[in-house]
């Protein structure tokens, strides 16, 4: 009964992540790639994404501290970050990346900073939500583990 | 994975496709690896472009296709793309989160076979085998056309045997003639076939190929890349892929030619004192342009049979005649660049190559004295600054020419012109561009060449037609540019090689003219580096090269 409940919970969280626009269909793509060879593929990918992208975030942080702003550099890093975020389907983060790059193009330093803060927020929120999601999913266990003795 | 969805002639084909993925983003790298594995592809991942390039270089045949991100810290994806296209000629798929038209365009311009936007979907990757498959089809087609050229080549070699026989058995001439005609027809057919079967593909016309070669020369062969060539060529409708494929063929040809050269030069080195080996002498005889030519060659055969002991001499005069005759034909018919004539014209200098070898070995010939009366060239030859002792041979040659018929006079003239031009390289180089532009002018430039030789030759050429003269003068001028380079390769002290050389130049110049129209400026340089190093074999290079060019036009 617990299992069924937690599975429902997992499904509900996932659903809300899509409904609230945190994730896009890329996430489903990742889930489809998950198989016996990589049973935790999605989680591995998300972990990898957060590990790698934190480097880019701090890089952006540093670059934004400079004066005057190097918009080209900011744009390049953000482009990279956006590409990376597209890998897990981080929809809101991606949207902020696009906005940020738009500010870069118009040389709007203030806009860039604001957008960057917003992006970091979305980035952190998604991380938390995904962590919760994976934790619950692990507890609920994959459906394929039904054979496991209770 | 479901291989059933791939409709491929080979049962297994898309499965096991060897894919190299290059992306500095580890997350994407991992996702792509997983996706590609699910497609049953064999995946290698790499997070640095330079590393990828090393992998590709280490195992040139280790991958079927490359998928590369556009933005990478160590090397621009376009740069990698260029390298891969140049060095491995593998299909490359670019990917980026950016769908900006300009960037996609840039990717395509650099030769990307596809441009995928991140996030990349499994279904897109599942289909990438098509690029490999398409390339294989292309290569198969190219191979076919190679084959046909190869066969021309072989035929040339084969027919030379019989021709060589003719040198000593004059009575066989008629049968040879028939055979030559047959060969000629066959050649024509071979030349036509590949082009007609590939209507959709880029036809590398004379001009186009010339631009290509010019661009290659300009860039330098070591640094050459399809993109650079494309830029230099400045032909709007041409794609990088066209150029890349052409460049690939060009390379293959060069490699093969190099091999052949190695083989031949080693073999000829061992038996240089023999008659010109079959490989050597062969080409010149095989491709008669028409009957007229054959007749003339018969004349020269007779002559050589009678008076000369040296096979090379015979060869030489024969070449000369041939060249002249074909030239005549062209001038008469007023259609300079027909395929058949091209074949015919190119062959002659193959012949001159072997002869050159033997010339150095050849003792002075005996016929010198006899010819003096006939031809006044001897004096002029003596005047030549670089000449050594062996002028008798040259004289023989010119003499033989003169004695044969009216046609040879043109050849003589060619020799004369080339010789005279030698001290004046720089001048003629300058002249060349202008004189090359119009055949008519070429005749005018003749008198500019110092020395009486030219005049003598002209007076000897009493029966020469005007048109022939014009064409000839034109050739001479273009020869001069070649001369400059080739002369470096030659033993300048010895007159015999020099003479040979001159013939060669002349013929070659002619060929260039025929093949490349009016601007053959870039061509000589192409041979320059390798040729200087190995003087004896360089003529092979050029002769083979002409064949190659032909192939490239059509493929």
XYZ file of C-alpha atoms in Angstrom:
705
model
C 0.000 0.000 0.000
C 2.853 2.309 0.900
C 4.555 1.598 -2.356
C 1.515 2.379 -4.360
C 1.026 5.540 -2.438
C 4.569 6.741 -2.863
C 4.472 5.864 -6.549
C 1.412 7.974 -6.924
C 3.192 10.708 -5.077
C 6.183 10.456 -7.402
C 3.930 10.605 -10.404
C 2.152 13.646 -8.976
C 5.409 15.489 -8.377
C 6.605 14.755 -11.831
C 3.310 15.882 -13.238
C 3.497 19.140 -11.323
C 7.044 19.741 -12.560
C 5.696 19.649 -16.074
C 2.545 21.542 -15.248
C 4.436 24.331 -13.575
C 6.769 24.574 -16.497
C 9.951 23.434 -14.766
C 10.575 20.613 -17.187
C 9.973 19.928 -20.823
C 9.748 16.790 -22.895
C 13.504 16.311 -22.861
C 13.072 14.933 -19.378
C 10.774 12.281 -20.757
C 13.362 11.510 -23.364
C 15.811 10.847 -20.593
C 13.371 8.593 -18.829
C 12.926 6.658 -22.008
C 16.623 6.118 -22.215
C 16.664 4.575 -18.783
C 16.947 0.820 -19.044
C 18.415 -2.188 -17.315
C 21.904 -1.151 -18.235
C 21.366 2.253 -16.629
C 18.476 1.955 -14.167
C 19.236 5.349 -12.655
C 20.052 7.059 -15.869
C 17.887 10.144 -15.339
C 19.220 10.775 -11.906
C 22.778 10.306 -13.073
C 22.259 12.788 -15.819
C 20.675 15.346 -13.534
C 23.479 14.947 -11.032
C 26.009 15.354 -13.778
C 24.227 18.422 -15.025
C 24.269 20.130 -11.630
C 27.843 19.218 -10.999
C 29.031 20.530 -14.321
C 26.821 23.590 -14.577
C 27.809 24.913 -11.158
C 31.162 25.609 -12.751
C 29.449 27.728 -15.369
C 27.368 29.522 -12.767
C 30.382 30.580 -10.759
C 32.053 31.545 -14.004
C 29.085 33.787 -14.780
C 29.181 35.167 -11.271
C 32.771 36.258 -11.703
C 32.211 37.696 -15.118
C 29.255 39.724 -13.886
C 31.354 41.273 -11.159
C 33.661 42.837 -13.690
C 33.241 46.354 -14.851
C 32.628 47.051 -17.626
C 30.755 43.886 -18.424
C 32.159 41.621 -21.085
C 28.912 40.869 -22.839
C 30.487 38.611 -25.374
C 31.979 36.443 -22.731
C 28.745 36.402 -20.784
C 26.871 35.403 -23.875
C 29.303 32.620 -24.627
C 29.111 31.154 -21.164
C 25.373 31.499 -21.054
C 25.119 29.816 -24.396
C 26.998 26.916 -22.973
C 24.851 26.895 -19.895
C 21.724 26.953 -21.941
C 22.908 24.022 -23.989
C 23.634 22.142 -20.857
C 20.259 22.969 -19.343
C 18.551 21.738 -22.446
C 19.994 18.314 -21.734
C 17.737 17.681 -18.775
C 14.827 19.685 -20.058
C 15.169 22.469 -17.473
C 12.572 24.578 -19.156
C 12.429 27.565 -16.812
C 16.187 27.790 -16.519
C 16.445 27.719 -20.255
C 13.910 30.486 -20.581
C 15.962 32.661 -18.260
C 19.071 31.859 -20.267
C 17.361 33.101 -23.387
C 16.336 36.256 -21.628
C 19.832 36.768 -20.316
C 21.319 36.416 -23.752
C 18.810 38.889 -25.058
C 20.050 41.377 -22.483
C 23.593 40.614 -23.540
C 22.705 41.456 -27.085
C 21.211 44.782 -26.063
C 24.148 45.448 -23.729
C 21.792 45.719 -20.805
C 23.984 45.025 -17.786
C 21.219 45.560 -15.302
C 18.947 43.229 -17.187
C 21.675 40.627 -17.285
C 22.221 40.734 -13.554
C 18.520 40.589 -12.798
C 18.000 37.754 -15.190
C 20.965 35.907 -13.795
C 19.583 36.092 -10.267
C 16.263 34.826 -11.502
C 17.953 32.073 -13.383
C 19.896 30.968 -10.339
C 16.682 30.869 -8.402
C 15.012 28.672 -10.966
C 18.096 26.550 -11.158
C 18.117 26.013 -7.403
C 14.375 25.431 -7.207
C 14.489 22.812 -9.888
C 17.366 21.141 -8.162
C 15.438 20.892 -4.936
C 12.344 19.645 -6.649
C 14.268 17.090 -8.606
C 16.126 15.925 -5.530
C 12.824 15.365 -3.781
C 11.471 13.648 -6.799
C 14.409 11.264 -7.129
C 14.400 10.530 -3.445
C 10.753 9.590 -3.505
C 11.189 7.672 -6.691
C 13.972 5.660 -5.136
C 11.838 4.939 -2.106
C 8.921 3.931 -4.251
C 11.274 1.801 -6.268
C 11.050 1.184 -9.925
C 8.136 -0.851 -11.085
C 10.484 -3.477 -12.400
C 11.670 -4.289 -8.877
C 8.419 -5.951 -8.003
C 10.156 -9.301 -7.918
C 12.236 -8.149 -5.015
C 11.216 -9.923 -1.774
C 9.487 -7.713 0.670
C 17.414 -2.007 -31.130
C 15.037 -2.269 -33.967
C 17.175 -2.667 -36.981
C 14.155 -3.444 -38.991
C 13.406 0.203 -39.437
C 16.575 0.679 -41.439
C 16.049 -0.161 -45.005
C 19.552 -0.949 -46.003
C 20.896 -3.320 -48.573
C 23.277 -4.748 -46.030
C 21.610 -6.630 -43.290
C 23.599 -5.217 -40.451
C 24.674 -1.938 -41.812
C 23.344 0.766 -39.565
C 24.120 -1.324 -36.540
C 27.707 -0.960 -35.489
C 28.048 2.404 -37.119
C 31.109 3.921 -35.510
C 30.255 7.328 -34.179
C 32.599 9.785 -32.570
C 30.809 12.333 -30.405
C 32.590 15.522 -29.466
C 31.036 17.846 -26.913
C 32.533 19.776 -24.072
C 29.313 19.338 -22.125
C 29.634 16.090 -20.178
C 25.920 15.847 -19.651
C 25.149 15.891 -23.305
C 28.016 13.594 -23.987
C 26.534 11.033 -21.690
C 23.046 11.408 -23.079
C 24.251 11.143 -26.650
C 26.315 8.132 -25.854
C 23.310 6.417 -24.374
C 21.087 7.372 -27.262
C 23.545 6.203 -29.857
C 24.112 2.960 -28.057
C 20.412 2.422 -28.097
C 20.587 2.807 -31.839
C 23.113 -0.043 -31.829
C 25.881 2.255 -32.837
C 29.395 1.954 -31.622
C 30.102 5.140 -29.699
C 33.269 6.938 -28.761
C 32.909 10.109 -26.751
C 35.303 12.930 -26.409
C 35.020 16.228 -24.590
C 37.812 18.073 -26.357
C 37.984 18.865 -30.016
C 41.744 18.429 -30.100
C 41.465 15.085 -28.476
C 38.881 14.132 -31.042
C 41.185 15.156 -33.821
C 43.936 13.038 -32.369
C 41.623 10.072 -32.119
C 40.627 10.531 -35.709
C 44.187 10.851 -36.831
C 45.299 7.809 -34.946
C 42.642 5.666 -36.486
C 41.810 7.149 -39.798
C 39.417 4.394 -40.629
C 38.169 3.991 -37.108
C 35.024 6.052 -37.432
C 32.169 6.372 -39.824
C 30.708 9.653 -38.719
C 31.425 12.482 -36.323
C 28.917 14.389 -34.252
C 30.327 17.591 -32.902
C 29.112 20.460 -30.828
C 29.630 23.872 -32.348
C 30.851 25.700 -29.269
C 33.815 24.165 -27.600
C 36.444 25.894 -25.557
C 39.564 24.424 -27.092
C 38.575 24.531 -30.703
C 35.682 25.934 -32.599
C 33.419 23.219 -33.869
C 33.689 24.656 -37.348
C 37.417 24.357 -37.198
C 37.150 20.744 -36.190
C 34.668 20.241 -38.954
C 37.125 21.649 -41.417
C 39.910 19.423 -40.195
C 37.763 16.351 -40.318
C 36.531 17.187 -43.768
C 40.035 17.766 -44.952
C 41.940 14.976 -43.321
C 39.437 12.184 -43.001
C 36.609 13.218 -45.220
C 34.071 11.848 -42.796
C 30.518 13.076 -42.598
C 30.162 15.487 -39.710
C 26.970 16.422 -37.927
C 27.025 19.676 -36.054
C 24.860 20.332 -33.045
C 24.071 23.386 -31.052
C 21.377 24.769 -28.835
C 21.347 27.715 -31.201
C 19.154 27.501 -34.239
C 20.232 30.816 -35.688
C 20.108 30.632 -39.425
C 23.515 32.181 -39.835
C 25.115 29.579 -37.643
C 23.398 26.706 -39.328
C 24.476 28.179 -42.611
C 28.007 28.448 -41.417
C 27.940 24.810 -40.429
C 26.644 23.757 -43.784
C 29.173 25.930 -45.544
C 31.943 24.297 -43.614
C 30.681 20.970 -44.815
C 28.418 19.718 -42.081
C 26.141 17.075 -43.468
C 23.528 17.910 -40.859
C 22.900 20.449 -38.152
C 20.955 19.246 -35.139
C 19.473 21.444 -32.490
C 19.711 20.574 -28.860
C 17.901 18.961 -27.259
C 18.660 16.215 -29.693
C 16.120 13.488 -30.082
C 16.706 9.845 -30.397
C 14.818 9.707 -33.663
C 17.254 12.181 -35.191
C 20.221 10.091 -34.206
C 18.630 6.927 -35.372
C 18.752 8.300 -38.853
C 22.317 9.470 -39.024
C 23.491 6.353 -40.788
C 22.010 7.825 -43.929
C 24.915 10.243 -44.172
C 27.390 7.413 -44.075
C 25.363 5.466 -46.549
C 25.063 8.391 -48.901
C 28.775 8.905 -48.785
C 29.410 5.284 -49.591
C 27.195 5.514 -52.603
C 29.126 8.526 -53.753
C 32.395 6.816 -53.219
C 31.253 3.809 -55.132
C 30.392 6.048 -58.023
C 33.692 7.762 -57.823
C 35.416 4.459 -57.723
C 33.696 3.475 -60.897
C 34.944 6.516 -62.621
C 38.383 5.908 -61.247
C 38.243 2.467 -62.668
C 37.459 3.694 -66.078
C 40.383 6.043 -65.971
C 42.546 3.341 -64.667
C 41.601 1.280 -67.626
C 42.581 4.041 -69.950
C 45.819 4.149 -68.219
C 46.345 0.444 -68.514
C 45.319 0.450 -72.051
C 47.897 3.007 -72.701
C 50.461 0.812 -71.177
C 49.321 -2.188 -73.082
C 49.265 -0.554 -76.424
C 52.681 0.813 -76.009
C 54.021 -2.645 -76.337
C 52.798 -2.998 -79.803
C 53.957 0.445 -80.634
C 57.353 -0.282 -79.430
C 57.370 -3.268 -81.633
C 56.639 -0.972 -84.460
C 59.715 0.969 -83.887
C 61.680 -1.893 -85.233
C 59.188 -3.480 -87.495
C 58.014 -0.872 -89.849
C 56.047 -3.241 -91.982
C 53.529 -3.666 -89.216
C 52.547 -0.100 -89.355
C 49.190 -0.561 -90.941
C 47.977 -3.014 -88.397
C 49.142 -0.768 -85.663
C 47.312 2.025 -87.197
C 44.115 0.114 -86.991
C 44.801 -0.737 -83.485
C 45.509 2.815 -82.686
C 42.271 3.873 -84.147
C 40.503 1.324 -82.090
C 42.265 2.516 -79.020
C 41.335 5.976 -79.820
C 37.704 5.154 -80.082
C 37.846 3.234 -76.946
C 39.419 6.081 -75.138
C 36.761 8.370 -76.273
C 34.155 6.112 -74.998
C 35.820 5.709 -71.677
C 36.090 9.372 -71.302
C 32.519 9.983 -72.085
C 30.995 7.279 -70.018
C 31.599 8.480 -66.511
C 30.367 11.933 -67.188
C 27.251 10.778 -68.862
C 26.311 8.455 -66.048
C 26.564 11.191 -63.473
C 24.502 13.977 -64.765
C 23.446 15.216 -61.394
C 26.916 15.695 -60.111
C 29.238 18.586 -60.531
C 31.096 18.336 -63.760
C 34.605 19.484 -63.158
C 35.118 21.369 -66.295
C 38.461 22.469 -67.548
C 38.043 25.900 -66.104
C 36.644 24.705 -62.849
C 39.410 22.240 -62.303
C 41.921 24.829 -63.207
C 40.528 27.139 -60.599
C 40.696 24.298 -58.174
C 44.326 23.552 -58.924
C 45.154 27.200 -58.797
C 43.570 27.481 -55.394
C 45.402 24.416 -54.183
C 48.667 25.849 -55.363
C 47.948 29.151 -53.797
C 47.150 27.661 -50.452
C 49.938 25.171 -50.541
C 49.280 21.520 -50.764
C 49.988 20.772 -47.137
C 47.642 23.344 -45.796
C 44.921 22.913 -48.287
C 41.321 22.529 -47.172
C 38.026 22.352 -48.979
C 36.806 25.512 -47.377
C 39.862 27.495 -48.304
C 39.753 26.205 -51.817
C 36.122 27.042 -52.077
C 36.787 30.561 -50.895
C 39.622 31.048 -53.321
C 37.767 29.560 -56.211
C 34.909 31.906 -55.671
C 32.383 29.868 -57.571
C 29.027 30.623 -56.008
C 27.166 27.465 -56.880
C 29.932 25.155 -55.809
C 29.579 23.633 -52.367
C 32.261 22.708 -49.959
C 31.243 19.118 -50.412
C 31.917 19.315 -54.100
C 35.334 20.662 -53.409
C 36.029 18.200 -50.625
C 35.137 15.300 -52.828
C 37.201 16.671 -55.639
C 40.093 17.236 -53.320
C 39.818 13.703 -52.103
C 40.021 12.374 -55.581
C 42.864 14.652 -56.311
C 44.714 13.257 -53.332
C 44.012 9.675 -54.248
C 45.354 10.316 -57.640
C 48.463 11.916 -56.321
C 49.054 9.026 -54.001
C 48.673 6.531 -56.741
C 50.858 8.507 -59.028
C 53.452 8.752 -56.363
C 53.414 5.002 -55.992
C 53.744 4.509 -59.666
C 56.556 6.938 -59.801
C 58.371 5.148 -57.084
C 57.929 1.905 -58.838
C 58.985 3.196 -62.171
C 61.876 5.240 -61.086
C 63.262 2.324 -59.193
C 62.857 -0.001 -62.103
C 64.255 2.415 -64.578
C 67.083 3.128 -62.245
C 68.068 -0.487 -62.431
C 68.034 -0.792 -66.124
C 68.601 2.653 -67.331
C 70.987 1.563 -69.969
C 68.338 -0.525 -71.622
C 65.946 0.717 -74.118
C 63.261 2.750 -72.602
C 61.216 0.253 -70.761
C 57.742 -0.532 -71.832
C 56.195 1.624 -69.223
C 58.170 4.462 -70.392
C 57.925 4.590 -74.053
C 54.452 3.464 -74.165
C 52.178 6.342 -73.644
C 53.231 8.407 -76.475
C 52.272 6.009 -79.144
C 49.020 4.931 -78.085
C 46.628 7.717 -78.600
C 46.714 8.825 -82.110
C 44.437 11.686 -82.586
C 43.678 10.830 -86.118
C 45.024 9.254 -89.215
C 47.048 12.173 -90.141
C 48.990 11.743 -87.061
C 49.545 8.137 -87.687
C 50.880 8.846 -91.068
C 53.345 11.212 -89.717
C 54.492 8.870 -87.107
C 55.076 6.295 -89.703
C 57.297 8.685 -91.460
C 59.270 9.249 -88.427
C 59.521 5.573 -87.850
C 60.962 5.084 -91.195
C 63.398 7.703 -90.660
C 64.550 6.519 -87.357
C 64.739 3.005 -88.526
C 67.013 4.003 -91.242
C 69.361 6.296 -89.588
C 69.207 6.278 -85.858
C 70.267 3.605 -83.517
C 68.862 5.146 -80.479
C 65.435 4.256 -79.589
C 64.937 7.354 -77.634
C 65.646 9.470 -80.554
C 62.976 7.740 -82.439
C 60.636 8.153 -79.649
C 61.395 11.712 -79.460
C 60.763 12.567 -82.969
C 57.674 10.578 -82.855
C 56.360 12.467 -79.938
C 57.176 15.644 -81.532
C 55.349 14.759 -84.629
C 52.459 13.567 -82.840
C 52.141 16.634 -80.829
C 52.354 18.737 -83.860
C 49.913 16.793 -85.815
C 47.345 16.764 -83.176
C 47.774 20.387 -82.880
C 47.192 20.808 -86.480
C 44.112 18.840 -86.341
C 42.727 20.921 -83.686
C 43.532 24.094 -85.386
C 41.887 22.902 -88.516
C 38.795 21.695 -86.904
C 38.496 24.740 -84.807
C 37.389 22.917 -81.731
C 40.286 23.017 -79.388
C 39.078 21.089 -76.436
C 37.443 17.923 -77.565
C 37.958 14.974 -75.346
C 39.591 12.860 -77.923
C 42.123 15.438 -78.771
C 42.847 15.929 -75.183
C 43.643 12.319 -74.740
C 45.828 12.375 -77.725
C 47.682 15.395 -76.643
C 48.337 14.299 -73.223
C 49.969 11.121 -74.126
C 52.930 12.558 -75.874
C 54.715 13.757 -72.882
C 54.464 10.484 -71.185
C 56.727 9.405 -73.858
C 59.208 12.109 -73.454
C 59.850 11.074 -69.965
C 61.497 7.794 -70.626
C 63.431 9.294 -73.354
C 64.914 11.701 -71.051
C 66.240 8.990 -68.922
C 67.968 7.368 -71.702
C 69.299 10.562 -73.021
C 71.599 10.970 -70.195
C 72.940 7.536 -70.853
C 73.099 7.891 -74.524
C 76.430 8.304 -76.174
C 76.676 11.028 -78.721
C 74.965 10.160 -81.837
C 76.525 9.742 -85.136
C 74.149 11.532 -87.336
C 75.124 14.957 -86.440
C 77.176 15.742 -89.495
C 74.667 14.704 -92.023
C 72.051 16.944 -90.720
C 74.016 20.033 -90.606
C 73.312 20.810 -94.132
C 69.683 20.257 -93.788
C 69.073 22.200 -90.681
C 70.657 25.342 -89.491
C 69.706 24.727 -85.995
C 73.003 23.386 -84.955
C 74.599 26.718 -84.774
C 71.887 28.049 -82.707
C 72.116 25.178 -80.376
C 75.689 25.926 -79.767
C 74.777 29.381 -78.819
C 72.571 28.200 -76.108
C 74.121 29.119 -72.805
C 73.400 25.972 -70.968
C 74.343 23.517 -73.561
C 77.151 21.109 -73.111
C 78.574 18.678 -75.542
C 75.816 16.505 -76.740
C 74.136 18.708 -79.254
C 74.465 16.160 -81.987
C 71.572 14.332 -80.584
C 69.445 17.339 -80.568
C 70.325 18.104 -83.994
C 69.460 14.662 -85.007
C 66.192 15.108 -83.606
C 65.373 18.304 -85.194
C 66.786 16.922 -88.311
C 64.615 13.932 -88.238
C 61.759 16.194 -87.865
C 62.724 18.294 -90.742
C 63.239 15.412 -93.001
C 59.950 13.816 -92.385
C 57.519 16.273 -93.732
C 56.253 19.724 -93.491
C 54.737 19.096 -90.150
C 57.937 18.726 -88.230
C 58.995 22.205 -88.946
C 56.545 23.321 -86.439
C 58.052 21.161 -83.907
C 61.425 22.490 -84.630
C 60.150 25.859 -84.146
C 58.857 24.796 -80.835
C 62.212 23.534 -79.825
C 63.830 26.636 -80.967
C 61.472 28.844 -79.167
C 61.884 27.023 -75.970
C 65.588 27.058 -76.132
C 65.763 30.654 -76.871
C 63.442 31.503 -74.156
C 65.517 29.904 -71.555
C 67.788 32.739 -70.660
C 64.824 35.002 -70.631
C 62.658 33.308 -68.159
C 61.563 36.321 -66.359
C 60.676 38.144 -69.480
C 58.652 35.382 -70.783
C 56.951 34.818 -67.624
C 55.692 38.289 -67.863
C 54.814 37.896 -71.418
C 53.036 34.763 -70.792
C 49.977 36.100 -69.187
C 49.354 38.503 -71.937
C 50.294 36.287 -74.787
C 48.380 33.417 -73.434
C 45.302 35.456 -73.572
C 45.170 35.493 -77.256
C 46.531 33.015 -79.607
C 46.942 35.585 -82.233
C 49.291 37.555 -80.102
C 51.407 34.584 -79.558
C 52.649 34.747 -83.036
C 53.632 38.309 -82.560
C 55.644 37.483 -79.545
C 57.716 35.061 -81.447
C 60.032 37.585 -82.949
C 60.733 38.932 -79.538
C 62.678 35.878 -78.722
C 66.271 36.568 -79.446
C 68.418 34.525 -81.715
C 68.117 33.390 -85.240
C 66.883 29.991 -84.356
C 63.303 30.894 -84.447
C 63.627 32.458 -87.750
C 65.430 29.528 -89.163
C 62.865 27.220 -87.953
C 60.163 29.279 -89.399
C 61.765 29.429 -92.744
C 62.169 25.712 -92.697
C 58.558 25.329 -91.977
C 57.617 26.292 -95.417
C 54.609 24.114 -95.689
C 53.260 24.881 -92.329
C 49.905 26.429 -92.290
C 49.264 29.639 -90.553
C 46.834 28.254 -88.157
C 49.286 25.646 -87.109
C 51.878 28.247 -86.535
C 49.652 30.275 -84.416
C 48.634 27.490 -82.234
C 52.173 26.498 -81.985
C 53.460 29.838 -80.995
C 50.898 29.928 -78.374
C 52.062 26.688 -77.029
C 55.592 27.768 -76.971
C 54.829 30.686 -74.883
C 53.067 28.697 -72.338
C 55.859 26.216 -72.405
C 58.191 28.819 -71.303
C 56.620 29.109 -67.970
C 56.942 25.419 -67.498
C 60.402 25.541 -68.743
C 61.514 27.625 -65.902
C 60.644 25.043 -63.393
C 61.619 22.027 -65.251
C 64.892 23.336 -66.153
C 65.831 23.455 -62.577
C 65.324 19.787 -62.418
C 67.480 18.996 -65.300
C 71.129 18.613 -65.721
C 71.732 21.855 -67.349
C 75.210 21.022 -68.472
C 74.200 18.250 -70.746
C 72.632 19.240 -73.935
C 70.908 16.004 -74.557
C 68.673 16.209 -71.570
C 68.109 19.756 -72.364
C 66.890 19.010 -75.736
C 64.697 16.379 -74.393
C 63.493 18.753 -71.909
C 62.558 21.219 -74.484
C 60.490 18.780 -76.273
C 58.852 17.866 -73.195
C 58.053 21.386 -72.358
C 56.700 22.033 -75.606
C 54.424 19.119 -75.468
C 53.486 19.819 -72.026
C 52.723 23.366 -72.687
C 50.567 22.233 -75.416
C 48.759 19.957 -73.180
C 48.212 22.582 -70.629
C 46.822 24.809 -73.200
C 44.489 22.236 -74.422
C 43.411 21.175 -71.065
C 43.197 24.324 -69.210
C 42.337 26.810 -71.762
C 44.180 30.015 -71.658
C 45.405 30.316 -68.165
C 47.803 27.671 -67.120
C 49.645 29.814 -64.728
C 49.175 27.788 -61.644
C 50.074 24.477 -63.046
C 53.827 24.463 -63.124
C 54.159 25.342 -59.527
C 52.281 22.354 -58.542
C 55.068 20.037 -59.473
C 57.677 22.187 -58.110
C 58.444 20.784 -54.685
C 58.544 17.092 -55.329
C 60.010 17.386 -58.714
C 63.060 19.245 -57.832
C 63.911 16.636 -55.314
C 63.727 13.837 -57.802
C 64.627 15.176 -61.093
C 64.469 12.009 -63.110
C 60.979 11.041 -62.175
C 59.374 14.385 -62.334
C 58.369 14.015 -65.855
C 56.373 11.073 -64.933
C 54.642 13.136 -62.476
C 53.562 15.511 -65.028
C 52.590 12.992 -67.537
C 50.548 11.060 -65.129
C 49.175 14.179 -63.865
C 47.756 14.995 -67.186
C 45.916 11.766 -67.163
C 44.745 12.520 -63.763
C 43.476 15.861 -64.753
C 41.474 14.280 -67.334
C 39.912 12.042 -64.822
C 39.108 14.900 -62.615
C 37.353 16.774 -65.283
C 34.908 14.078 -65.736
C 34.472 12.645 -62.304
